[in-house]
XYZ file of C-alpha atoms in Angstrom:
580
model
C -3.639 -34.035 -16.492
C -1.450 -30.943 -16.709
C -1.073 -28.794 -19.754
C 1.306 -26.086 -20.718
C 0.527 -23.261 -23.132
C 3.655 -20.970 -23.969
C 2.927 -17.588 -25.657
C 6.328 -16.636 -27.187
C 7.177 -12.961 -26.755
C 3.847 -11.972 -25.225
C 4.871 -9.698 -22.298
C 1.924 -8.655 -19.870
C 2.142 -6.950 -16.420
C 2.081 -9.205 -13.508
C -0.979 -7.750 -11.849
C -3.101 -8.353 -15.008
C -1.677 -12.001 -15.130
C -2.670 -12.562 -11.411
C -6.038 -11.420 -11.773
C -6.257 -13.298 -15.068
C -5.222 -16.360 -13.013
C -7.984 -15.778 -10.332
C -10.512 -15.674 -13.315
C -9.481 -18.760 -14.695
C -9.461 -20.494 -11.392
C -13.108 -20.157 -11.482
C -13.553 -22.206 -14.533
C -15.526 -25.539 -13.600
C -13.475 -28.471 -14.337
C -10.167 -26.682 -13.566
C -8.259 -28.085 -10.685
C -5.247 -25.668 -10.637
C -4.116 -22.764 -12.972
C -1.240 -20.329 -13.200
C -0.653 -17.604 -15.605
C 2.683 -15.849 -15.273
C 5.702 -14.481 -17.275
C 8.212 -17.348 -17.667
C 10.857 -15.633 -15.574
C 13.401 -17.768 -13.493
C 11.638 -16.537 -10.204
C 8.211 -17.263 -11.630
C 9.158 -20.827 -12.595
C 9.888 -21.327 -8.752
C 6.463 -20.281 -7.993
C 5.170 -22.779 -10.874
C 7.116 -25.510 -8.905
C 5.508 -24.556 -5.485
C 2.412 -24.718 -6.981
C 3.097 -28.228 -8.638
C 2.528 -26.856 -11.948
C 6.158 -27.010 -13.288
C 6.632 -28.650 -16.748
C 9.360 -29.363 -19.242
C 7.740 -26.916 -21.739
C 7.645 -24.267 -19.225
C 11.440 -24.916 -18.282
C 12.266 -24.118 -21.978
C 10.198 -20.916 -22.078
C 12.032 -17.525 -21.980
C 11.571 -14.676 -19.677
C 9.550 -12.619 -22.248
C 7.061 -15.614 -22.773
C 3.800 -15.838 -20.944
C 3.104 -19.244 -19.768
C -0.435 -20.845 -19.141
C -0.070 -24.055 -17.134
C -3.524 -25.673 -16.285
C -4.376 -28.745 -14.396
C -7.759 -29.775 -15.992
C -10.083 -32.640 -16.153
C -10.307 -32.599 -20.136
C -8.665 -31.144 -23.206
C -12.036 -29.213 -23.637
C -11.395 -27.489 -20.357
C -7.831 -26.671 -21.657
C -9.123 -24.834 -24.745
C -11.928 -23.148 -22.780
C -9.028 -21.710 -20.384
C -7.088 -20.515 -23.259
C -10.022 -19.067 -25.042
C -11.123 -16.998 -21.954
C -7.328 -15.777 -21.403
C -7.080 -14.777 -24.847
C -10.561 -12.856 -24.603
C -9.418 -11.114 -21.106
C -6.002 -9.995 -22.680
C -8.000 -8.673 -25.731
C -10.376 -6.750 -23.292
C -7.494 -5.293 -21.416
C -5.927 -4.143 -24.649
C -9.110 -2.413 -26.014
C -9.614 -0.817 -22.614
C -5.979 0.667 -22.332
C -6.596 1.867 -26.194
C -9.313 3.883 -25.259
C -7.565 6.144 -22.838
C -6.632 9.618 -23.667
C -2.644 9.299 -23.359
C 0.196 8.490 -25.723
C 2.037 5.189 -25.550
C 5.669 4.868 -26.263
C 8.221 2.056 -25.851
C 11.520 3.874 -25.124
C 12.691 6.628 -22.677
C 13.842 8.904 -25.647
C 10.286 8.782 -27.164
C 8.890 9.417 -23.898
C 10.804 12.484 -23.272
C 9.898 13.624 -26.801
C 6.489 13.116 -26.097
C 6.238 14.741 -22.853
C 9.150 17.157 -22.776
C 8.132 18.914 -19.556
C 7.918 15.639 -17.698
C 9.142 15.906 -14.207
C 8.491 12.516 -12.827
C 8.491 8.923 -13.433
C 6.240 6.535 -12.009
C 7.955 3.185 -12.088
C 6.057 -0.280 -11.599
C 8.071 -2.820 -13.274
C 8.983 -5.901 -11.692
C 11.614 -5.402 -8.881
C 14.688 -6.991 -10.609
C 14.338 -4.359 -13.360
C 13.180 -1.383 -11.156
C 16.620 -0.075 -10.038
C 18.121 0.073 -13.722
C 14.818 2.053 -14.782
C 15.211 4.541 -11.690
C 18.680 5.241 -12.382
C 17.527 5.959 -16.107
C 14.823 8.272 -14.837
C 17.484 10.062 -12.580
C 19.887 10.515 -15.404
C 17.213 12.413 -17.298
C 16.401 14.742 -14.493
C 13.369 13.020 -13.323
C 12.006 12.676 -9.574
C 10.856 8.904 -9.095
C 8.109 7.415 -7.532
C 8.737 3.738 -7.443
C 5.871 1.308 -7.003
C 7.779 -1.830 -7.459
C 8.633 -4.004 -4.762
C 11.431 -6.589 -4.126
C 14.128 -4.055 -4.827
C 17.381 -4.768 -2.980
C 18.266 -2.669 -0.156
C 21.631 -1.555 -1.712
C 19.778 -0.588 -4.858
C 17.390 1.796 -2.722
C 20.439 3.352 -0.913
C 22.271 3.807 -4.481
C 19.179 5.445 -5.994
C 18.333 7.741 -3.030
C 22.036 9.058 -2.582
C 22.198 9.517 -6.391
C 18.699 11.497 -6.154
C 19.927 13.581 -3.303
C 23.152 14.467 -5.169
C 21.244 15.532 -8.204
C 18.709 17.522 -6.174
C 15.786 15.021 -6.904
C 13.348 12.636 -4.920
C 13.202 9.035 -4.902
C 9.896 8.173 -3.527
C 10.140 4.264 -2.974
C 10.882 1.658 -3.745
C 7.741 -0.164 -2.590
C 6.068 3.083 -2.467
C 2.314 2.421 -2.650
C 0.748 5.848 -2.166
C 1.289 9.559 -2.909
C -0.712 12.675 -3.645
C 1.220 15.227 -5.405
C -0.642 18.533 -5.840
C -3.969 16.705 -5.221
C -3.082 14.077 -7.917
C -3.429 10.473 -6.667
C -0.384 8.176 -7.342
C -0.760 4.349 -7.471
C -2.777 3.346 -4.567
C -4.339 6.713 -3.099
C -7.748 8.165 -2.317
C -9.364 11.190 -3.999
C -8.444 13.662 -1.268
C -9.314 17.703 -1.475
C -6.317 20.104 -1.900
C -5.480 21.797 1.341
C -2.762 23.064 3.643
C -1.680 19.932 5.393
C 1.537 18.195 3.849
C 2.363 14.752 4.747
C 5.733 12.697 4.319
C 5.266 9.030 5.079
C 7.174 5.943 5.338
C 3.759 4.117 5.125
C 1.326 3.654 2.495
C -1.780 2.965 4.157
C -0.544 5.411 6.932
C -0.783 8.188 4.471
C -4.334 6.778 3.147
C -5.677 6.553 6.688
C -4.423 10.069 7.747
C -5.295 11.876 4.306
C -8.581 10.392 4.128
C -9.623 11.281 7.930
C -8.199 14.975 7.091
C -10.608 15.048 4.066
C -13.603 13.819 5.867
C -12.857 16.521 8.484
C -13.239 19.030 5.755
C -9.733 19.895 5.272
C -7.339 19.027 2.683
C -3.744 17.968 1.549
C -1.061 19.930 -0.292
C 1.107 17.073 -0.818
C 1.599 13.601 0.539
C 5.133 12.491 -0.223
C 5.800 8.550 0.152
C 9.249 7.445 1.024
C 8.921 3.474 0.826
C 8.638 1.617 4.025
C 12.525 1.144 4.584
C 13.562 4.816 4.310
C 13.855 5.133 8.108
C 15.885 2.148 8.548
C 19.834 2.308 9.205
C 21.107 1.624 5.572
C 18.980 4.368 3.961
C 19.100 6.973 6.921
C 15.723 8.667 5.923
C 17.198 10.444 2.936
C 13.742 10.878 1.278
C 12.082 11.632 4.287
C 14.373 14.329 5.374
C 14.228 15.890 1.713
C 10.569 15.717 1.821
C 10.466 17.677 5.029
C 12.588 20.328 3.918
C 10.382 20.298 0.533
C 7.250 21.155 2.623
C 9.047 23.670 4.625
C 9.831 25.534 1.581
C 6.376 25.157 0.366
C 4.292 28.190 0.754
C 0.967 26.474 0.221
C 1.734 24.155 3.177
C 1.163 25.251 6.827
C 1.183 21.964 8.806
C 3.358 18.976 8.125
C 2.448 15.641 9.247
C 5.128 12.601 9.523
C 4.188 8.990 9.431
C 6.436 5.854 9.929
C 6.278 2.449 10.792
C 8.828 1.571 13.446
C 12.185 3.380 12.538
C 15.790 2.824 13.457
C 16.401 4.830 16.821
C 19.339 6.949 15.698
C 17.816 7.707 12.136
C 14.308 8.623 14.111
C 16.156 10.991 16.286
C 17.847 12.687 13.483
C 14.453 13.043 11.689
C 13.150 14.859 15.028
C 16.175 17.019 15.323
C 15.869 18.345 11.768
C 11.942 18.660 12.891
C 12.708 20.957 15.426
C 14.476 23.343 13.168
C 11.259 23.551 10.952
C 9.325 26.821 11.355
C 5.843 25.118 10.798
C 3.956 22.974 13.284
C 4.529 19.391 12.686
C 2.607 15.996 14.041
C 4.538 12.848 14.129
C 3.461 9.187 14.432
C 6.364 6.587 14.841
C 4.344 3.449 15.112
C 5.478 1.518 18.067
C 5.938 4.474 20.168
C 3.785 5.655 23.049
C 4.540 9.334 23.434
C 3.990 11.276 26.604
C 4.570 14.872 25.556
C 4.602 17.252 22.722
C 7.890 18.950 22.347
C 8.070 22.425 21.241
C 6.647 22.595 17.495
C 6.514 18.728 17.293
C 3.345 17.168 18.567
C 3.461 13.386 18.859
C 0.646 11.289 18.212
C -0.002 7.721 19.318
C -2.509 6.746 16.552
C -3.070 7.595 12.848
C -6.552 8.981 13.802
C -4.978 11.321 16.521
C -2.393 12.190 13.851
C -5.079 13.687 11.526
C -7.153 15.230 14.238
C -3.733 17.357 15.631
C -2.968 18.309 12.400
C -6.407 19.751 11.417
C -6.811 21.458 15.022
C -3.131 22.961 14.407
C -4.325 24.196 10.921
C -7.314 25.812 12.475
C -5.470 27.300 15.376
C -7.524 25.212 18.070
C -6.136 23.994 21.408
C -4.454 20.682 21.172
C -6.162 18.180 23.542
C -4.270 16.170 26.089
C -5.840 12.877 24.642
C -7.537 12.507 21.329
C -8.221 8.796 21.811
C -10.719 8.803 24.697
C -13.925 7.755 23.757
C -16.854 5.321 24.400
C -15.990 1.989 22.494
C -18.486 -0.342 24.291
C -20.716 -2.623 22.460
C -24.111 -3.591 24.037
C -25.452 -6.887 24.443
C -22.089 -8.824 24.028
C -22.631 -12.197 24.591
C -19.274 -14.897 24.210
C -19.027 -18.402 25.470
C -16.368 -19.311 28.042
C -12.861 -19.199 26.455
C -14.018 -17.164 23.433
C -11.732 -14.328 23.967
C -9.516 -13.858 20.903
C -9.169 -10.892 18.325
C -8.253 -11.637 14.721
C -7.096 -8.708 12.723
C -7.077 -9.400 8.948
C -5.695 -6.475 7.149
C -4.925 -5.547 3.565
C -3.279 -2.435 4.924
C 0.351 -3.215 6.404
C 0.419 0.058 8.720
C -3.243 -0.483 9.615
C -2.159 -3.791 10.678
C 0.780 -2.555 12.700
C -1.391 0.252 14.286
C -3.925 -2.714 15.442
C -1.007 -4.946 16.863
C 0.296 -2.015 18.848
C -2.903 -1.237 20.582
C -3.646 -5.092 21.261
C -0.263 -5.324 22.681
C -0.632 -2.371 24.688
C -4.019 -3.476 26.093
C -2.590 -6.777 26.924
C 0.200 -4.892 29.052
C 2.837 -6.118 26.710
C 4.266 -2.816 25.697
C 3.952 -1.216 22.380
C 6.922 -2.650 20.595
C 5.853 -4.962 17.672
C 7.652 -7.544 15.945
C 6.790 -9.706 12.895
C 6.574 -13.377 13.473
C 6.083 -16.247 10.980
C 3.784 -13.751 8.838
C 2.072 -12.326 11.725
C 2.460 -8.745 12.813
C 1.126 -9.906 16.170
C 0.252 -13.334 17.684
C -0.016 -14.100 21.343
C -2.448 -15.788 23.693
C -4.824 -16.505 20.824
C -5.076 -13.247 19.306
C -3.497 -12.565 15.870
C -2.921 -9.706 13.431
C -1.852 -10.587 9.938
C -0.809 -8.027 7.099
C -2.011 -9.890 4.275
C -0.052 -7.693 1.893
C 3.042 -8.987 3.283
C 5.465 -10.724 0.574
C 4.597 -14.304 2.409
C 0.841 -13.689 1.061
C 1.538 -12.301 -2.303
C 4.003 -14.495 -3.877
C 2.195 -15.143 -7.310
C -1.048 -13.292 -6.136
C -2.463 -9.772 -6.292
C -2.290 -7.666 -3.301
C -5.285 -8.094 -0.956
C -6.436 -4.615 -1.840
C -7.081 -6.100 -5.345
C -8.053 -9.487 -4.677
C -10.141 -10.550 -1.895
C -9.236 -14.487 -2.284
C -6.733 -14.757 0.402
C -8.589 -12.524 3.002
C -11.708 -14.611 2.380
C -9.889 -17.984 3.361
C -8.399 -16.411 6.477
C -12.031 -15.069 7.555
C -13.616 -18.492 7.354
C -10.396 -20.132 9.080
C -10.908 -17.421 11.813
C -14.419 -18.106 12.123
C -13.801 -21.805 12.867
C -11.593 -21.146 15.699
C -13.855 -21.313 18.478
C -11.659 -18.956 20.632
C -12.397 -16.239 18.067
C -14.626 -13.549 19.483
C -13.955 -10.598 16.952
C -12.597 -10.134 13.391
C -11.322 -6.645 12.520
C -10.850 -5.612 8.819
C -9.985 -2.762 6.896
C -11.786 -1.680 3.646
C -9.266 0.399 1.624
C -10.765 2.304 -1.062
C -9.305 4.606 -3.747
C -7.450 4.283 -6.995
C -5.897 0.965 -7.740
C -7.959 -0.851 -4.815
C -10.726 -3.359 -5.779
C -13.826 -1.613 -7.464
C -16.168 -3.284 -4.758
C -14.388 -5.166 -1.907
C -17.589 -4.942 0.553
C -19.500 -7.249 -2.173
C -16.227 -9.457 -2.732
C -15.671 -10.275 1.027
C -19.235 -10.222 2.435
C -20.114 -13.848 1.353
C -16.868 -14.881 3.376
C -18.018 -12.977 6.413
C -21.691 -14.220 6.295
C -20.585 -17.634 5.815
C -18.073 -17.305 8.919
C -20.543 -15.809 11.074
C -23.332 -18.483 10.098
C -20.702 -21.191 10.781
C -20.070 -19.930 14.270
C -23.939 -19.527 15.012
C -24.238 -23.015 13.955
C -21.952 -23.867 16.901
C -23.655 -21.662 19.196
C -21.160 -18.977 19.299
C -21.753 -15.169 18.628
C -19.014 -13.865 16.125
C -18.635 -10.248 16.077
C -17.015 -8.350 12.996
C -15.840 -4.969 13.326
C -14.464 -2.713 10.350
C -13.405 0.581 9.272
C -13.567 1.948 5.786
C -10.495 3.924 4.675
C -11.729 6.211 1.955
C -13.220 9.507 1.162
C -16.533 10.550 -0.482
C -15.049 11.217 -3.801
C -13.381 7.844 -4.213
C -14.384 5.784 -7.179
C -16.016 3.164 -5.097
C -18.881 4.883 -3.191
C -17.602 5.485 0.330
C -20.949 5.849 1.936
C -22.300 2.742 0.119
C -19.662 0.534 1.610
C -20.464 1.570 4.995
C -24.199 1.156 4.330
C -23.729 -2.582 2.876
C -21.582 -3.453 5.619
C -23.770 -2.252 8.417
C -26.809 -3.908 6.706
C -24.764 -7.319 7.035
C -24.380 -6.920 10.948
C -20.921 -5.517 10.806
C -20.013 -2.934 13.343
C -18.385 -0.140 11.268
C -16.444 2.561 12.831
C -14.940 5.825 11.459
C -11.291 4.770 11.477
C -9.145 1.810 12.445
C -8.227 3.386 15.826
C -12.038 3.204 16.754
C -12.457 -0.012 15.238
C -9.818 -1.956 17.150
C -10.747 -0.309 20.521
C -14.286 -1.455 20.046
C -13.033 -4.944 19.445
C -11.144 -4.834 22.451
C -14.003 -3.674 24.522
C -15.924 -6.739 23.114
C -13.277 -9.014 24.801
C -13.049 -6.997 27.885
C -9.926 -4.961 27.066
C -8.839 -1.362 26.746
C -5.956 0.759 26.179
C -4.656 2.859 28.919
C -4.073 6.104 27.282
C -1.496 8.834 28.270
C -2.572 12.629 28.635
C 0.267 14.298 26.950
C 1.768 17.508 28.343
C 3.428 20.322 26.110
C 7.164 21.110 26.826
C 9.890 23.224 25.301
C 12.254 21.556 22.822
C 15.870 22.229 22.653
C 16.567 24.578 19.807
C 18.527 23.243 16.591
C 19.730 24.836 13.473
C 19.615 22.378 10.671
C 20.071 23.416 6.883
C 16.342 23.520 5.513
C 17.278 24.529 1.924
C 16.329 22.426 -0.901
C 17.349 22.089 -4.777
C 15.606 24.044 -7.505
C 14.333 20.837 -8.546
C 12.747 20.037 -5.542
C 11.490 23.537 -5.333
C 9.704 23.210 -8.774
C 8.518 19.851 -8.014
C 6.393 21.015 -5.155
C 5.254 24.205 -6.772
C 4.348 22.848 -10.340
C 1.684 20.009 -11.526
C 3.023 16.400 -11.682
C 3.934 15.677 -15.377
C 4.633 11.909 -15.365
C 6.233 9.210 -17.490
C 4.319 6.047 -16.227
C 6.693 3.186 -16.638
C 4.636 -0.083 -16.236
C 1.247 -0.688 -15.069
C -1.370 1.114 -17.260
C -3.884 1.121 -14.608
C -1.935 3.728 -12.836
C -2.478 6.224 -15.621
C -6.235 6.233 -14.779
C -5.842 8.514 -11.549
C -3.400 10.675 -13.468
C -5.712 11.209 -16.494
C -9.011 11.542 -14.420
C -7.370 14.486 -12.431
C -5.970 16.235 -15.659
C -2.417 15.373 -15.074
C -0.153 15.188 -18.061
C 1.103 11.668 -18.508
C 2.593 9.359 -21.040
C 2.584 5.524 -20.967
C 5.991 3.982 -21.382
C 4.915 0.405 -22.509
C 7.834 -1.298 -20.679
C 9.141 -4.609 -22.036
C 12.364 -6.273 -20.163
C 15.743 -5.556 -22.330
C 16.622 -8.556 -24.196
C 13.434 -10.196 -23.591
C 14.255 -10.976 -19.858
C 17.518 -12.974 -20.843
C 19.571 -11.864 -17.787
C 22.884 -12.506 -19.317
C 21.984 -10.414 -22.524
C 20.583 -7.620 -20.377
C 23.678 -7.184 -18.306
C 25.989 -7.313 -21.411
C 23.611 -4.608 -22.834
C 23.570 -2.456 -19.779
C 27.399 -2.587 -19.673
C 27.443 -1.366 -23.277
C 25.523 1.789 -22.471
């Protein structure tokens, strides 16, 4: 029987409610349960889950809805009691943090008058409005929110550029500003390599490798994944490059991008040829054959980090950073068991895997998304489980292992599967112990394959640093003890998986050629100059959990305890917005 509980005017952030839903789903006697704010979009998700009710339809956007399909009224009472305790615990946890909480922009500014940045993580339909409010107050914007329309992104970035400000995002998952992690980010030592990246896990992978090689990052400026698309025209990336060019504590610049629009990519590279500092670029999907002037072109994320470190140290740049022995001894596969399944929480790591797999199969290096797959060919599959297709009403797979555990079990049941490749992304914002969370599914899958007379290989990389909160070395140790082949980075993990099924990438030895001289304007506004030279001082608008990294790294922060205007009533919200 389906029961509906509506908590009037009880706004909670979406990630907390997703995690709560998962916890309640484990209650014995509960068939299905969903806890969400009763917004129009969420009501559609309830419908999709078969949990839509008349009581839910009558709820407002600022009401929290618990819809539960349970075997008895007692189980419903248990669900409600556990939900209330969960939310009470969250409230107590937040109240113990050393930061002030406010409810308006005006109070946030008064509480932290030297704020220079807003970190925005409110639901996507409200994010642009808050972004404009931040820009109008002279703040740079780091926008974690996703599902923001492209036209809003263009408007925000054009406005920021005209005001001399930066908009990092929307859908910007990672940043490191003056050593301080933003949103999903690793604890990376400060250093003299600056990064601008249209790629969250791309920044995490490159910055973590740099840290593990003993060097550090001055700033990692995320741009949001669409910045190098035609409509946006790399507004933030080009302002970010100019910022690092004018930052005296940055000696080498690294540029990371998912596949860009060609004309935009060419414009970015033309700007880079005017930069006085050495630059490493990776445009995923391209297989560069040469370095040009001061621009060194990498094929993989690991190569990007290694070239950056060698440039910083003044070492000679190698012709090929990807050569190595990736073989595995004693491989035993049945006939027809030759497929690689890549199941990733990091979108860029999935894309890199798709590029390498496609290259090894002789299909070129251009990748396309197909029905939720980054790559799907000849039995091989690469999935970005952080794609919107898999996160509707669910937390991101870096937070919640549930969806990936199901994919692991499905892959293990496919008799063609020879290797499963995984990423374990550590750092602030990620699951506190993903190794323990996924090992039961991995062990179950391997045991199932063995029961059918098949060896199933699992290869993984751990994206993180020794200072991350999740115990980097401990993760590696537990994975290896479970029989998983753990490599130092995603590039090595994928090449190892390819070797198990008899495939390899034909790498190119890159020559170094001169580049045409360009003379682009590299000046930046006073606000951007200050931003890269001062400590971030942040108004955090939305998820309280993002304050942890800021507080732990001694950044000044005020928590803006955001609620949707007019209780989420769209008509009233638009009227009030027009009256401003």
